[in-house]
């Protein structure tokens, strides 16, 4: 099969990705093999490729927003039929025995595996996954539109849960890209009043289009106190700003897997009145299943930019340079629409 691999992580400008031929993977016990149709390009792929996340194996195939069809089943695998459309996400397996797993927090498992980091992912024509960690994909979305839901969507949903958001709340969002634009659709469908702070005009315009009540630039303050907030920006400087905007008891959830240094906080201005900061770490399968059901029921849509399979390196470069809005998606099965000329700059976003 054809696949992209990372031998040695390094700056994306130095071309750490290599397009090559690999042996077809075979599904083991309880696993299915998926013929990949599309794979979303996530900021975490950039962290893996550039070495911001420590190298876990050589000759790694990145990619963890995989949509495809089951083409082979390993011994004992019976959850899916051959030809079923499934999704593969970041969380590839958990131990099922540690304290976190036993308490229903498998996202914090002591011995987890991850697609496109500890195991090969979807920048390849074939990918293998334990069937218990694969997802059914919402029917209303085509292969391109569904891909970003598998990480950007699921993680954003977990961030929304972690923020303590309740229907009708005033929700603040810092940073507006791939993950945010999916998350706010859920919140708005649940009656949220939405306040968005983000750098680029492309993101601000996108937020307005989706129904934000108020949109501002960094440093600007939403006109009302917020019941809950999420930062999708990988930038620690927004943390004090967001905390200062919270109503008593409000929570700020940090959705990024990487956030730069957070400035010092002032107890009275940023934390008193039982305001809280919560991080977001991966997701449980229950988060994923619930999000995909909600996405279908609420007809969540995604803004995507298609790339040909042989242009994965360019897609990552464009992501690093913020050259497009929404989410880049590789058409691994060769069905890409032409790439839109003159792609527009986007917000940094996990
Ligand atoms: Zn565990
Ligand atoms: Zn991701």
mmCIF file of N, CA and C and ligand atoms in Angstrom, residues 94-98 100-101 109-111, ligand 1:
data_model
loop_
_atom_site.group_PDB
_atom_site.id
_atom_site.type_symbol
_atom_site.label_atom_id
_atom_site.label_comp_id
_atom_site.label_asym_id
_atom_site.label_seq_id
_atom_site.Cartn_x
_atom_site.Cartn_y
_atom_site.Cartn_z
ATOM 1 N N UNK A 94 -7.116 1.091 25.285
ATOM 2 C CA UNK A 94 -6.807 1.363 26.689
ATOM 3 C C UNK A 94 -6.667 0.016 27.394
ATOM 4 N N UNK A 95 -6.116 0.038 28.623
ATOM 5 C CA UNK A 95 -5.786 -1.245 29.263
ATOM 6 C C UNK A 95 -7.015 -1.924 29.864
ATOM 7 N N UNK A 96 -8.028 -1.123 30.250
ATOM 8 C CA UNK A 96 -9.226 -1.707 30.849
ATOM 9 C C UNK A 96 -9.045 -2.159 32.296
ATOM 10 N N UNK A 97 -7.856 -2.000 32.853
ATOM 11 C CA UNK A 97 -7.591 -2.522 34.201
ATOM 12 C C UNK A 97 -7.149 -1.449 35.192
ATOM 13 N N UNK A 98 -6.580 -0.351 34.706
ATOM 14 C CA UNK A 98 -6.021 0.640 35.633
ATOM 15 C C UNK A 98 -7.160 1.379 36.356
ATOM 16 N N UNK A 100 -8.045 4.512 36.324
ATOM 17 C CA UNK A 100 -8.824 5.405 35.455
ATOM 18 C C UNK A 100 -9.817 4.612 34.618
ATOM 19 N N UNK A 101 -9.366 3.509 34.025
ATOM 20 C CA UNK A 101 -10.265 2.693 33.198
ATOM 21 C C UNK A 101 -11.423 2.163 34.039
ATOM 22 N N UNK A 109 -6.228 6.649 30.834
ATOM 23 C CA UNK A 109 -5.630 5.321 31.021
ATOM 24 C C UNK A 109 -4.111 5.420 31.208
ATOM 25 N N UNK A 110 -3.594 4.561 32.096
ATOM 26 C CA UNK A 110 -2.151 4.548 32.379
ATOM 27 C C UNK A 110 -1.371 3.891 31.242
ATOM 28 N N UNK A 111 -2.027 3.124 30.399
ATOM 29 C CA UNK A 111 -1.313 2.414 29.329
ATOM 30 C C UNK A 111 -2.126 2.463 28.025
HETATM 31 ZN ZN1 LIG B 1 -6.263 1.812 31.682
#
